[in-house]
């Protein structure tokens, strides 16, 4: 079956521009996560959506970062006025989130390069 | 919040040898510990997980051990093969207070033929 998909796979932008990254979770998964992975680093949690509940935005590094999830499915991560330090791979994951322990299925990521 | 430390950051082994990656966590209430494998250009994929009510779990050549008292858990890969080469991440979750995993910084495993 279809896994988590992300687009674009690569994005090169100029400093100061806005970018939008898209995530299509696995159908039926109610939980959706965004992570940032800098070169050689672990996964840094950014934001978490669960059903119709208010998202957990505690990991967003600044107010230039925002995300939304429309219709409980597709999610868009927006970075405004990009900076060079925003360069990283942005990973999206989804899970069923029924019960306490749920495998997170990751997409292939979007590699963002800010020049 | 939770803090997960992972060692070593890089590990090279000869094909057929065993590899061990260790993680420590800070929140004594954490109760779920998954391990993810990330191949080049791909997202991480779950390979094994363990819950706090067991001390060890095995799946073919992969095993995970958990020491709740010491707050550390380890991944063991036996009879390593070149296709085991990847970055491995440990993670921890306190399911009573959070829904997002806290990840370690990753281990680049290279299996030399």
PDB file of N, CA and C in Angstrom, chain A residues 1 18 37 53 64 70 75 86 88 90 96-97 113:
ATOM      1  N   UNK A   1       0.823  -1.204   0.000  1.00  0.00           N
ATOM      2  CA  UNK A   1       0.000   0.000   0.000  1.00  0.00           C
ATOM      3  C   UNK A   1       0.852   1.247   0.000  1.00  0.00           C
ATOM      4  N   UNK A  18       9.855  32.516   1.192  1.00  0.00           N
ATOM      5  CA  UNK A  18       9.002  31.579   1.916  1.00  0.00           C
ATOM      6  C   UNK A  18       8.970  30.240   1.175  1.00  0.00           C
ATOM      7  N   UNK A  37      15.774  17.246  10.405  1.00  0.00           N
ATOM      8  CA  UNK A  37      17.015  16.493  10.567  1.00  0.00           C
ATOM      9  C   UNK A  37      18.140  17.278   9.900  1.00  0.00           C
ATOM     10  N   UNK A  53      -7.805  17.672  17.373  1.00  0.00           N
ATOM     11  CA  UNK A  53      -7.294  18.389  18.542  1.00  0.00           C
ATOM     12  C   UNK A  53      -6.339  19.499  18.115  1.00  0.00           C
ATOM     13  N   UNK A  64       8.630  31.901  12.535  1.00  0.00           N
ATOM     14  CA  UNK A  64       8.692  31.825  11.076  1.00  0.00           C
ATOM     15  C   UNK A  64       8.165  30.465  10.582  1.00  0.00           C
ATOM     16  N   UNK A  70      -5.110  20.049   6.761  1.00  0.00           N
ATOM     17  CA  UNK A  70      -6.450  20.280   6.243  1.00  0.00           C
ATOM     18  C   UNK A  70      -7.227  18.972   6.145  1.00  0.00           C
ATOM     19  N   UNK A  75      -0.847  17.688   5.164  1.00  0.00           N
ATOM     20  CA  UNK A  75      -0.284  18.740   5.999  1.00  0.00           C
ATOM     21  C   UNK A  75       0.736  19.547   5.194  1.00  0.00           C
ATOM     22  N   UNK A  86      18.053  27.203   8.304  1.00  0.00           N
ATOM     23  CA  UNK A  86      16.874  26.357   8.097  1.00  0.00           C
ATOM     24  C   UNK A  86      17.190  25.182   7.170  1.00  0.00           C
ATOM     25  N   UNK A  88      18.039  21.830   5.944  1.00  0.00           N
ATOM     26  CA  UNK A  88      17.948  20.537   6.624  1.00  0.00           C
ATOM     27  C   UNK A  88      17.035  19.633   5.807  1.00  0.00           C
ATOM     28  N   UNK A  90      13.512  17.828   6.066  1.00  0.00           N
ATOM     29  CA  UNK A  90      12.285  17.891   6.847  1.00  0.00           C
ATOM     30  C   UNK A  90      11.500  16.594   6.617  1.00  0.00           C
ATOM     31  N   UNK A  96      -1.205   5.505  13.501  1.00  0.00           N
ATOM     32  CA  UNK A  96      -2.604   5.269  13.828  1.00  0.00           C
ATOM     33  C   UNK A  96      -2.982   5.959  15.126  1.00  0.00           C
ATOM     34  N   UNK A  97      -2.028   5.952  16.061  1.00  0.00           N
ATOM     35  CA  UNK A  97      -2.208   6.603  17.348  1.00  0.00           C
ATOM     36  C   UNK A  97      -3.412   6.107  18.123  1.00  0.00           C
ATOM     37  N   UNK A 113      17.455  23.482   0.961  1.00  0.00           N
ATOM     38  CA  UNK A 113      18.722  24.211   0.943  1.00  0.00           C
ATOM     39  C   UNK A 113      18.426  25.688   0.773  1.00  0.00           C
TER      40      UNK A 113
END
